[in-house]
């Protein structure tokens, strides 16, 4: 297995940042153990570079002509191994060496063929989406149905200006669409992977429950009117320990409270549900209003009777613990039970001496986190990516901070989605 070359840099001028990234990529491609002939490039930029997106893609494409396919998007922040660039001009690139028949870049002008329509069968997909696209959650679910696993991963572009996506396919565009430069706005784009590509993905939650789980027994559109057969508003007030007799205190508490929703047949993503933690099946949504007339609680979702609901709050300690858990799960599943002395020494090296190592059986990783988790939420700049580095090990990694995270067929909030390319991919 070959490690995927990757690079990252910040600079007020995009050409300088791109030049620094190219130098890192070329140096790694010359090293033993790194892929020397990759064909797929993943490109993430911060929104400081949005206006230069096409120039950046054209420049990298000209400098790396062996890369026939590109995918990526923009974020308020971007991520790489052990570092995040939040609210500053930066870009990150990872070059993936996969057999050409194991992946397909898709976009509006080069759509993913429906199942059975071609020799390529998508098993999963990295999806980048525009939050302004109508019915984006339904489009994500439809994309998941086009895969044999029903599992896609990715995130919504986040930008204070135009939300752009990169999608350049070596297999061409739809006939009649003309030449496309590879930079798009709106809709969905990304990379679909065949089963042989070898990927493993986990969701890490950023909230903790502050109540027990209730069953939604009545609702009207996005207003939950009954929980466990009782007034939803009364249940919430009791769980939060507040009263409308003290409206200011009650509203302050409600403003910091969210809801965690899950279906009656929710999956557990292979994990055992621990007390005081959410499983990967839980979707966190905002409370957007109270309805005293119907004794209801309005939420940013349209639930259905039978779903489970727990009130919750953002919590950095819970997020940190869950992030460590998913990294440890991946690492333990992939690392061999017995290591040679040489490999054990390499993996236990100090942080200053450590480097990505094939013994971890991870060629590269993509980490997509909520924009609300970036920056100071974990206590210090780059703290979230440093947690990933310490828990997962030193691996090639790129990603971005999203306006919503995608995993399975769902759109999440306040989560992180970690996906690794394993040795099964070659």
PDB file of N, CA and C in Angstrom, residues 238-335:
ATOM      1  N   UNK A 238     -39.787  20.583  31.986  1.00  0.00           N
ATOM      2  CA  UNK A 238     -39.433  19.747  33.141  1.00  0.00           C
ATOM      3  C   UNK A 238     -38.015  19.200  32.983  1.00  0.00           C
ATOM      4  N   UNK A 239     -37.677  18.725  31.775  1.00  0.00           N
ATOM      5  CA  UNK A 239     -36.337  18.179  31.551  1.00  0.00           C
ATOM      6  C   UNK A 239     -35.256  19.235  31.749  1.00  0.00           C
ATOM      7  N   UNK A 240     -35.558  20.478  31.359  1.00  0.00           N
ATOM      8  CA  UNK A 240     -34.559  21.544  31.456  1.00  0.00           C
ATOM      9  C   UNK A 240     -34.579  22.227  32.821  1.00  0.00           C
ATOM     10  N   UNK A 241     -35.557  21.908  33.629  1.00  0.00           N
ATOM     11  CA  UNK A 241     -35.627  22.483  34.961  1.00  0.00           C
ATOM     12  C   UNK A 241     -35.955  23.961  34.970  1.00  0.00           C
ATOM     13  N   UNK A 242     -36.787  24.390  34.020  1.00  0.00           N
ATOM     14  CA  UNK A 242     -37.163  25.799  33.932  1.00  0.00           C
ATOM     15  C   UNK A 242     -38.691  25.911  33.878  1.00  0.00           C
ATOM     16  N   UNK A 243     -39.188  27.144  34.035  1.00  0.00           N
ATOM     17  CA  UNK A 243     -40.630  27.391  34.015  1.00  0.00           C
ATOM     18  C   UNK A 243     -40.911  28.669  33.238  1.00  0.00           C
ATOM     19  N   UNK A 244     -42.042  28.703  32.575  1.00  0.00           N
ATOM     20  CA  UNK A 244     -42.445  29.914  31.867  1.00  0.00           C
ATOM     21  C   UNK A 244     -42.847  31.027  32.830  1.00  0.00           C
ATOM     22  N   UNK A 245     -42.962  30.703  34.126  1.00  0.00           N
ATOM     23  CA  UNK A 245     -43.184  31.745  35.124  1.00  0.00           C
ATOM     24  C   UNK A 245     -41.965  32.649  35.250  1.00  0.00           C
ATOM     25  N   UNK A 246     -40.790  32.120  34.834  1.00  0.00           N
ATOM     26  CA  UNK A 246     -39.552  32.915  34.780  1.00  0.00           C
ATOM     27  C   UNK A 246     -39.086  32.902  33.324  1.00  0.00           C
ATOM     28  N   UNK A 247     -39.758  33.678  32.463  1.00  0.00           N
ATOM     29  CA  UNK A 247     -39.544  33.555  31.016  1.00  0.00           C
ATOM     30  C   UNK A 247     -38.127  33.857  30.561  1.00  0.00           C
ATOM     31  N   UNK A 248     -37.459  34.819  31.159  1.00  0.00           N
ATOM     32  CA  UNK A 248     -36.105  35.153  30.711  1.00  0.00           C
ATOM     33  C   UNK A 248     -35.151  33.978  30.934  1.00  0.00           C
ATOM     34  N   UNK A 249     -35.213  33.403  32.127  1.00  0.00           N
ATOM     35  CA  UNK A 249     -34.362  32.256  32.443  1.00  0.00           C
ATOM     36  C   UNK A 249     -34.697  31.070  31.530  1.00  0.00           C
ATOM     37  N   UNK A 250     -35.988  30.859  31.308  1.00  0.00           N
ATOM     38  CA  UNK A 250     -36.411  29.738  30.473  1.00  0.00           C
ATOM     39  C   UNK A 250     -35.905  29.899  29.038  1.00  0.00           C
ATOM     40  N   UNK A 251     -36.047  31.109  28.476  1.00  0.00           N
ATOM     41  CA  UNK A 251     -35.627  31.328  27.083  1.00  0.00           C
ATOM     42  C   UNK A 251     -34.120  31.215  26.929  1.00  0.00           C
ATOM     43  N   UNK A 252     -33.372  31.686  27.930  1.00  0.00           N
ATOM     44  CA  UNK A 252     -31.914  31.543  27.867  1.00  0.00           C
ATOM     45  C   UNK A 252     -31.509  30.074  27.824  1.00  0.00           C
ATOM     46  N   UNK A 253     -32.188  29.251  28.601  1.00  0.00           N
ATOM     47  CA  UNK A 253     -31.885  27.813  28.614  1.00  0.00           C
ATOM     48  C   UNK A 253     -32.295  27.156  27.299  1.00  0.00           C
ATOM     49  N   UNK A 254     -33.465  27.527  26.783  1.00  0.00           N
ATOM     50  CA  UNK A 254     -33.939  26.931  25.528  1.00  0.00           C
ATOM     51  C   UNK A 254     -33.015  27.296  24.368  1.00  0.00           C
ATOM     52  N   UNK A 255     -32.473  28.523  24.377  1.00  0.00           N
ATOM     53  CA  UNK A 255     -31.586  28.959  23.282  1.00  0.00           C
ATOM     54  C   UNK A 255     -30.333  28.097  23.180  1.00  0.00           C
ATOM     55  N   UNK A 256     -29.878  27.533  24.271  1.00  0.00           N
ATOM     56  CA  UNK A 256     -28.668  26.693  24.248  1.00  0.00           C
ATOM     57  C   UNK A 256     -29.000  25.207  24.146  1.00  0.00           C
ATOM     58  N   UNK A 257     -30.276  24.904  23.976  1.00  0.00           N
ATOM     59  CA  UNK A 257     -30.721  23.504  23.916  1.00  0.00           C
ATOM     60  C   UNK A 257     -31.040  23.113  22.475  1.00  0.00           C
ATOM     61  N   UNK A 258     -30.687  21.894  22.111  1.00  0.00           N
ATOM     62  CA  UNK A 258     -31.017  21.332  20.812  1.00  0.00           C
ATOM     63  C   UNK A 258     -31.772  20.030  21.041  1.00  0.00           C
ATOM     64  N   UNK A 259     -32.186  19.386  19.956  1.00  0.00           N
ATOM     65  CA  UNK A 259     -32.813  18.070  20.080  1.00  0.00           C
ATOM     66  C   UNK A 259     -32.031  17.056  19.260  1.00  0.00           C
ATOM     67  N   UNK A 260     -31.944  15.852  19.805  1.00  0.00           N
ATOM     68  CA  UNK A 260     -31.340  14.740  19.083  1.00  0.00           C
ATOM     69  C   UNK A 260     -32.428  13.778  18.663  1.00  0.00           C
ATOM     70  N   UNK A 261     -32.553  13.536  17.357  1.00  0.00           N
ATOM     71  CA  UNK A 261     -33.613  12.690  16.814  1.00  0.00           C
ATOM     72  C   UNK A 261     -33.042  11.384  16.281  1.00  0.00           C
ATOM     73  N   UNK A 262     -33.767  10.316  16.472  1.00  0.00           N
ATOM     74  CA  UNK A 262     -33.389   9.038  15.868  1.00  0.00           C
ATOM     75  C   UNK A 262     -34.639   8.242  15.568  1.00  0.00           C
ATOM     76  N   UNK A 263     -34.553   7.362  14.574  1.00  0.00           N
ATOM     77  CA  UNK A 263     -35.686   6.536  14.196  1.00  0.00           C
ATOM     78  C   UNK A 263     -35.833   5.341  15.110  1.00  0.00           C
ATOM     79  N   UNK A 264     -37.007   4.739  15.078  1.00  0.00           N
ATOM     80  CA  UNK A 264     -37.246   3.560  15.909  1.00  0.00           C
ATOM     81  C   UNK A 264     -36.347   2.406  15.518  1.00  0.00           C
ATOM     82  N   UNK A 265     -35.922   2.383  14.223  1.00  0.00           N
ATOM     83  CA  UNK A 265     -35.063   1.290  13.740  1.00  0.00           C
ATOM     84  C   UNK A 265     -33.645   1.791  13.513  1.00  0.00           C
ATOM     85  N   UNK A 266     -33.189   2.744  14.357  1.00  0.00           N
ATOM     86  CA  UNK A 266     -31.895   3.391  14.149  1.00  0.00           C
ATOM     87  C   UNK A 266     -30.748   2.393  14.199  1.00  0.00           C
ATOM     88  N   UNK A 267     -29.773   2.613  13.306  1.00  0.00           N
ATOM     89  CA  UNK A 267     -28.553   1.822  13.305  1.00  0.00           C
ATOM     90  C   UNK A 267     -27.588   2.378  14.349  1.00  0.00           C
ATOM     91  N   UNK A 268     -26.626   1.572  14.750  1.00  0.00           N
ATOM     92  CA  UNK A 268     -25.675   2.033  15.759  1.00  0.00           C
ATOM     93  C   UNK A 268     -24.257   2.173  15.217  1.00  0.00           C
ATOM     94  N   UNK A 269     -24.074   2.008  13.903  1.00  0.00           N
ATOM     95  CA  UNK A 269     -22.748   2.216  13.311  1.00  0.00           C
ATOM     96  C   UNK A 269     -21.702   1.325  13.959  1.00  0.00           C
ATOM     97  N   UNK A 270     -22.132   0.140  14.399  1.00  0.00           N
ATOM     98  CA  UNK A 270     -21.183  -0.810  14.958  1.00  0.00           C
ATOM     99  C   UNK A 270     -20.787  -0.542  16.400  1.00  0.00           C
ATOM    100  N   UNK A 271     -21.350   0.486  17.043  1.00  0.00           N
ATOM    101  CA  UNK A 271     -20.929   0.833  18.387  1.00  0.00           C
ATOM    102  C   UNK A 271     -21.991   0.467  19.413  1.00  0.00           C
ATOM    103  N   UNK A 272     -21.576   0.322  20.643  1.00  0.00           N
ATOM    104  CA  UNK A 272     -22.506   0.122  21.745  1.00  0.00           C
ATOM    105  C   UNK A 272     -22.886   1.495  22.293  1.00  0.00           C
ATOM    106  N   UNK A 273     -24.166   1.766  22.455  1.00  0.00           N
ATOM    107  CA  UNK A 273     -24.610   3.051  22.993  1.00  0.00           C
ATOM    108  C   UNK A 273     -24.148   3.180  24.437  1.00  0.00           C
ATOM    109  N   UNK A 274     -23.413   4.217  24.746  1.00  0.00           N
ATOM    110  CA  UNK A 274     -22.928   4.457  26.096  1.00  0.00           C
ATOM    111  C   UNK A 274     -23.822   5.488  26.773  1.00  0.00           C
ATOM    112  N   UNK A 275     -24.061   5.330  28.077  1.00  0.00           N
ATOM    113  CA  UNK A 275     -24.876   6.324  28.782  1.00  0.00           C
ATOM    114  C   UNK A 275     -24.264   7.717  28.652  1.00  0.00           C
ATOM    115  N   UNK A 276     -25.126   8.716  28.418  1.00  0.00           N
ATOM    116  CA  UNK A 276     -24.638  10.085  28.327  1.00  0.00           C
ATOM    117  C   UNK A 276     -23.993  10.436  27.005  1.00  0.00           C
ATOM    118  N   UNK A 277     -24.091   9.557  26.004  1.00  0.00           N
ATOM    119  CA  UNK A 277     -23.531   9.839  24.687  1.00  0.00           C
ATOM    120  C   UNK A 277     -24.548   9.482  23.612  1.00  0.00           C
ATOM    121  N   UNK A 278     -24.467  10.190  22.495  1.00  0.00           N
ATOM    122  CA  UNK A 278     -25.302   9.869  21.349  1.00  0.00           C
ATOM    123  C   UNK A 278     -24.595   8.877  20.451  1.00  0.00           C
ATOM    124  N   UNK A 279     -25.372   7.990  19.830  1.00  0.00           N
ATOM    125  CA  UNK A 279     -24.839   7.129  18.793  1.00  0.00           C
ATOM    126  C   UNK A 279     -24.813   7.869  17.464  1.00  0.00           C
ATOM    127  N   UNK A 280     -24.209   7.250  16.456  1.00  0.00           N
ATOM    128  CA  UNK A 280     -24.072   7.895  15.152  1.00  0.00           C
ATOM    129  C   UNK A 280     -25.400   8.023  14.421  1.00  0.00           C
ATOM    130  N   UNK A 281     -26.446   7.339  14.926  1.00  0.00           N
ATOM    131  CA  UNK A 281     -27.759   7.412  14.292  1.00  0.00           C
ATOM    132  C   UNK A 281     -28.516   8.687  14.634  1.00  0.00           C
ATOM    133  N   UNK A 282     -28.055   9.439  15.621  1.00  0.00           N
ATOM    134  CA  UNK A 282     -28.792  10.602  16.119  1.00  0.00           C
ATOM    135  C   UNK A 282     -28.504  11.834  15.261  1.00  0.00           C
ATOM    136  N   UNK A 283     -29.576  12.513  14.846  1.00  0.00           N
ATOM    137  CA  UNK A 283     -29.466  13.761  14.090  1.00  0.00           C
ATOM    138  C   UNK A 283     -29.792  14.918  15.021  1.00  0.00           C
ATOM    139  N   UNK A 284     -28.861  15.841  15.185  1.00  0.00           N
ATOM    140  CA  UNK A 284     -29.068  16.994  16.065  1.00  0.00           C
ATOM    141  C   UNK A 284     -29.687  18.132  15.265  1.00  0.00           C
ATOM    142  N   UNK A 285     -30.740  18.706  15.809  1.00  0.00           N
ATOM    143  CA  UNK A 285     -31.437  19.797  15.140  1.00  0.00           C
ATOM    144  C   UNK A 285     -31.740  20.918  16.141  1.00  0.00           C
ATOM    145  N   UNK A 286     -31.874  22.157  15.630  1.00  0.00           N
ATOM    146  CA  UNK A 286     -32.160  23.318  16.462  1.00  0.00           C
ATOM    147  C   UNK A 286     -33.632  23.346  16.882  1.00  0.00           C
ATOM    148  N   UNK A 287     -33.872  23.911  18.063  1.00  0.00           N
ATOM    149  CA  UNK A 287     -35.221  24.310  18.457  1.00  0.00           C
ATOM    150  C   UNK A 287     -35.437  25.708  17.884  1.00  0.00           C
ATOM    151  N   UNK A 288     -36.466  25.874  17.070  1.00  0.00           N
ATOM    152  CA  UNK A 288     -36.650  27.156  16.385  1.00  0.00           C
ATOM    153  C   UNK A 288     -37.832  27.953  16.921  1.00  0.00           C
ATOM    154  N   UNK A 289     -38.554  27.389  17.897  1.00  0.00           N
ATOM    155  CA  UNK A 289     -39.659  28.152  18.470  1.00  0.00           C
ATOM    156  C   UNK A 289     -40.480  27.311  19.431  1.00  0.00           C
ATOM    157  N   UNK A 290     -41.284  27.997  20.230  1.00  0.00           N
ATOM    158  CA  UNK A 290     -42.225  27.351  21.139  1.00  0.00           C
ATOM    159  C   UNK A 290     -43.639  27.717  20.709  1.00  0.00           C
ATOM    160  N   UNK A 291     -44.561  26.796  20.874  1.00  0.00           N
ATOM    161  CA  UNK A 291     -45.950  27.009  20.448  1.00  0.00           C
ATOM    162  C   UNK A 291     -46.867  26.762  21.648  1.00  0.00           C
ATOM    163  N   UNK A 292     -47.052  27.799  22.505  1.00  0.00           N
ATOM    164  CA  UNK A 292     -47.877  27.601  23.713  1.00  0.00           C
ATOM    165  C   UNK A 292     -49.316  27.199  23.396  1.00  0.00           C
ATOM    166  N   UNK A 293     -49.828  27.653  22.261  1.00  0.00           N
ATOM    167  CA  UNK A 293     -51.222  27.331  21.930  1.00  0.00           C
ATOM    168  C   UNK A 293     -51.410  25.831  21.767  1.00  0.00           C
ATOM    169  N   UNK A 294     -50.447  25.170  21.133  1.00  0.00           N
ATOM    170  CA  UNK A 294     -50.531  23.716  20.938  1.00  0.00           C
ATOM    171  C   UNK A 294     -49.665  22.954  21.932  1.00  0.00           C
ATOM    172  N   UNK A 295     -49.067  23.695  22.885  1.00  0.00           N
ATOM    173  CA  UNK A 295     -48.163  23.079  23.854  1.00  0.00           C
ATOM    174  C   UNK A 295     -47.052  22.297  23.130  1.00  0.00           C
ATOM    175  N   UNK A 296     -46.543  22.921  22.058  1.00  0.00           N
ATOM    176  CA  UNK A 296     -45.581  22.235  21.210  1.00  0.00           C
ATOM    177  C   UNK A 296     -44.212  22.895  21.186  1.00  0.00           C
ATOM    178  N   UNK A 297     -43.261  22.163  20.615  1.00  0.00           N
ATOM    179  CA  UNK A 297     -41.891  22.629  20.429  1.00  0.00           C
ATOM    180  C   UNK A 297     -41.575  22.510  18.944  1.00  0.00           C
ATOM    181  N   UNK A 298     -41.248  23.631  18.312  1.00  0.00           N
ATOM    182  CA  UNK A 298     -40.921  23.633  16.880  1.00  0.00           C
ATOM    183  C   UNK A 298     -39.434  23.366  16.692  1.00  0.00           C
ATOM    184  N   UNK A 299     -39.107  22.448  15.790  1.00  0.00           N
ATOM    185  CA  UNK A 299     -37.711  22.075  15.555  1.00  0.00           C
ATOM    186  C   UNK A 299     -37.382  22.192  14.066  1.00  0.00           C
ATOM    187  N   UNK A 300     -36.115  22.265  13.753  1.00  0.00           N
ATOM    188  CA  UNK A 300     -35.665  22.423  12.370  1.00  0.00           C
ATOM    189  C   UNK A 300     -35.598  21.066  11.662  1.00  0.00           C
ATOM    190  N   UNK A 301     -36.704  20.369  11.670  1.00  0.00           N
ATOM    191  CA  UNK A 301     -36.833  19.059  11.042  1.00  0.00           C
ATOM    192  C   UNK A 301     -38.316  18.723  11.020  1.00  0.00           C
ATOM    193  N   UNK A 302     -38.721  17.854  10.108  1.00  0.00           N
ATOM    194  CA  UNK A 302     -40.101  17.375  10.097  1.00  0.00           C
ATOM    195  C   UNK A 302     -40.078  15.931  10.595  1.00  0.00           C
ATOM    196  N   UNK A 303     -40.371  15.719  11.886  1.00  0.00           N
ATOM    197  CA  UNK A 303     -40.308  14.371  12.440  1.00  0.00           C
ATOM    198  C   UNK A 303     -41.587  13.591  12.156  1.00  0.00           C
ATOM    199  N   UNK A 304     -41.614  12.375  12.611  1.00  0.00           N
ATOM    200  CA  UNK A 304     -42.819  11.553  12.478  1.00  0.00           C
ATOM    201  C   UNK A 304     -43.049  10.808  13.782  1.00  0.00           C
ATOM    202  N   UNK A 305     -44.302  10.483  14.087  1.00  0.00           N
ATOM    203  CA  UNK A 305     -44.594   9.743  15.321  1.00  0.00           C
ATOM    204  C   UNK A 305     -43.810   8.433  15.364  1.00  0.00           C
ATOM    205  N   UNK A 306     -43.337   8.102  16.542  1.00  0.00           N
ATOM    206  CA  UNK A 306     -42.537   6.897  16.719  1.00  0.00           C
ATOM    207  C   UNK A 306     -41.049   7.176  16.794  1.00  0.00           C
ATOM    208  N   UNK A 307     -40.622   8.341  16.287  1.00  0.00           N
ATOM    209  CA  UNK A 307     -39.211   8.697  16.397  1.00  0.00           C
ATOM    210  C   UNK A 307     -38.859   8.986  17.850  1.00  0.00           C
ATOM    211  N   UNK A 308     -37.567   8.861  18.157  1.00  0.00           N
ATOM    212  CA  UNK A 308     -37.088   9.153  19.499  1.00  0.00           C
ATOM    213  C   UNK A 308     -36.492  10.562  19.528  1.00  0.00           C
ATOM    214  N   UNK A 309     -36.680  11.242  20.646  1.00  0.00           N
ATOM    215  CA  UNK A 309     -36.171  12.601  20.811  1.00  0.00           C
ATOM    216  C   UNK A 309     -35.565  12.750  22.198  1.00  0.00           C
ATOM    217  N   UNK A 310     -34.374  13.337  22.244  1.00  0.00           N
ATOM    218  CA  UNK A 310     -33.743  13.688  23.522  1.00  0.00           C
ATOM    219  C   UNK A 310     -33.263  15.137  23.429  1.00  0.00           C
ATOM    220  N   UNK A 311     -33.441  15.895  24.479  1.00  0.00           N
ATOM    221  CA  UNK A 311     -32.908  17.249  24.503  1.00  0.00           C
ATOM    222  C   UNK A 311     -31.406  17.169  24.791  1.00  0.00           C
ATOM    223  N   UNK A 312     -30.655  18.079  24.168  1.00  0.00           N
ATOM    224  CA  UNK A 312     -29.203  17.967  24.261  1.00  0.00           C
ATOM    225  C   UNK A 312     -28.557  19.340  24.212  1.00  0.00           C
ATOM    226  N   UNK A 313     -27.255  19.373  24.419  1.00  0.00           N
ATOM    227  CA  UNK A 313     -26.489  20.611  24.361  1.00  0.00           C
ATOM    228  C   UNK A 313     -25.112  20.321  23.783  1.00  0.00           C
ATOM    229  N   UNK A 314     -24.529  21.345  23.179  1.00  0.00           N
ATOM    230  CA  UNK A 314     -23.165  21.208  22.692  1.00  0.00           C
ATOM    231  C   UNK A 314     -22.229  21.083  23.887  1.00  0.00           C
ATOM    232  N   UNK A 315     -21.230  20.199  23.753  1.00  0.00           N
ATOM    233  CA  UNK A 315     -20.314  19.975  24.864  1.00  0.00           C
ATOM    234  C   UNK A 315     -18.957  19.557  24.320  1.00  0.00           C
ATOM    235  N   UNK A 316     -17.948  20.371  24.594  1.00  0.00           N
ATOM    236  CA  UNK A 316     -16.619  20.109  24.034  1.00  0.00           C
ATOM    237  C   UNK A 316     -16.004  18.833  24.595  1.00  0.00           C
ATOM    238  N   UNK A 317     -16.225  18.553  25.876  1.00  0.00           N
ATOM    239  CA  UNK A 317     -15.631  17.348  26.469  1.00  0.00           C
ATOM    240  C   UNK A 317     -16.237  16.087  25.860  1.00  0.00           C
ATOM    241  N   UNK A 318     -17.579  16.096  25.690  1.00  0.00           N
ATOM    242  CA  UNK A 318     -18.231  14.940  25.071  1.00  0.00           C
ATOM    243  C   UNK A 318     -17.753  14.774  23.630  1.00  0.00           C
ATOM    244  N   UNK A 319     -17.605  15.900  22.911  1.00  0.00           N
ATOM    245  CA  UNK A 319     -17.132  15.842  21.526  1.00  0.00           C
ATOM    246  C   UNK A 319     -15.722  15.288  21.463  1.00  0.00           C
ATOM    247  N   UNK A 320     -14.876  15.717  22.383  1.00  0.00           N
ATOM    248  CA  UNK A 320     -13.488  15.235  22.400  1.00  0.00           C
ATOM    249  C   UNK A 320     -13.437  13.731  22.658  1.00  0.00           C
ATOM    250  N   UNK A 321     -14.198  13.274  23.644  1.00  0.00           N
ATOM    251  CA  UNK A 321     -14.198  11.850  23.986  1.00  0.00           C
ATOM    252  C   UNK A 321     -14.706  11.003  22.829  1.00  0.00           C
ATOM    253  N   UNK A 322     -15.753  11.484  22.145  1.00  0.00           N
ATOM    254  CA  UNK A 322     -16.311  10.703  21.045  1.00  0.00           C
ATOM    255  C   UNK A 322     -15.376  10.695  19.846  1.00  0.00           C
ATOM    256  N   UNK A 323     -14.661  11.802  19.622  1.00  0.00           N
ATOM    257  CA  UNK A 323     -13.695  11.849  18.527  1.00  0.00           C
ATOM    258  C   UNK A 323     -12.549  10.873  18.777  1.00  0.00           C
ATOM    259  N   UNK A 324     -12.072  10.826  20.000  1.00  0.00           N
ATOM    260  CA  UNK A 324     -11.027   9.856  20.346  1.00  0.00           C
ATOM    261  C   UNK A 324     -11.532   8.437  20.122  1.00  0.00           C
ATOM    262  N   UNK A 325     -12.800   8.200  20.491  1.00  0.00           N
ATOM    263  CA  UNK A 325     -13.375   6.856  20.327  1.00  0.00           C
ATOM    264  C   UNK A 325     -13.372   6.396  18.875  1.00  0.00           C
ATOM    265  N   UNK A 326     -13.873   7.245  17.950  1.00  0.00           N
ATOM    266  CA  UNK A 326     -13.966   6.795  16.557  1.00  0.00           C
ATOM    267  C   UNK A 326     -12.577   6.595  15.953  1.00  0.00           C
ATOM    268  N   UNK A 327     -11.628   7.460  16.322  1.00  0.00           N
ATOM    269  CA  UNK A 327     -10.260   7.278  15.827  1.00  0.00           C
ATOM    270  C   UNK A 327      -9.672   5.960  16.332  1.00  0.00           C
ATOM    271  N   UNK A 328      -9.889   5.679  17.618  1.00  0.00           N
ATOM    272  CA  UNK A 328      -9.363   4.443  18.200  1.00  0.00           C
ATOM    273  C   UNK A 328     -10.002   3.218  17.571  1.00  0.00           C
ATOM    274  N   UNK A 329     -11.312   3.297  17.283  1.00  0.00           N
ATOM    275  CA  UNK A 329     -11.989   2.169  16.636  1.00  0.00           C
ATOM    276  C   UNK A 329     -11.362   1.853  15.284  1.00  0.00           C
ATOM    277  N   UNK A 330     -11.133   2.896  14.496  1.00  0.00           N
ATOM    278  CA  UNK A 330     -10.543   2.694  13.171  1.00  0.00           C
ATOM    279  C   UNK A 330      -9.133   2.143  13.300  1.00  0.00           C
ATOM    280  N   UNK A 331      -8.334   2.755  14.172  1.00  0.00           N
ATOM    281  CA  UNK A 331      -6.940   2.326  14.319  1.00  0.00           C
ATOM    282  C   UNK A 331      -6.847   0.874  14.779  1.00  0.00           C
ATOM    283  N   UNK A 332      -7.656   0.514  15.764  1.00  0.00           N
ATOM    284  CA  UNK A 332      -7.595  -0.843  16.308  1.00  0.00           C
ATOM    285  C   UNK A 332      -8.073  -1.873  15.305  1.00  0.00           C
ATOM    286  N   UNK A 333      -9.046  -1.491  14.469  1.00  0.00           N
ATOM    287  CA  UNK A 333      -9.544  -2.440  13.479  1.00  0.00           C
ATOM    288  C   UNK A 333      -8.520  -2.698  12.378  1.00  0.00           C
ATOM    289  N   UNK A 334      -7.696  -1.692  12.087  1.00  0.00           N
ATOM    290  CA  UNK A 334      -6.773  -1.808  10.959  1.00  0.00           C
ATOM    291  C   UNK A 334      -5.384  -2.286  11.338  1.00  0.00           C
ATOM    292  N   UNK A 335      -4.910  -1.910  12.507  1.00  0.00           N
ATOM    293  CA  UNK A 335      -3.539  -2.280  12.853  1.00  0.00           C
ATOM    294  C   UNK A 335      -3.458  -3.778  13.146  1.00  0.00           C
TER     295      UNK A 335
END
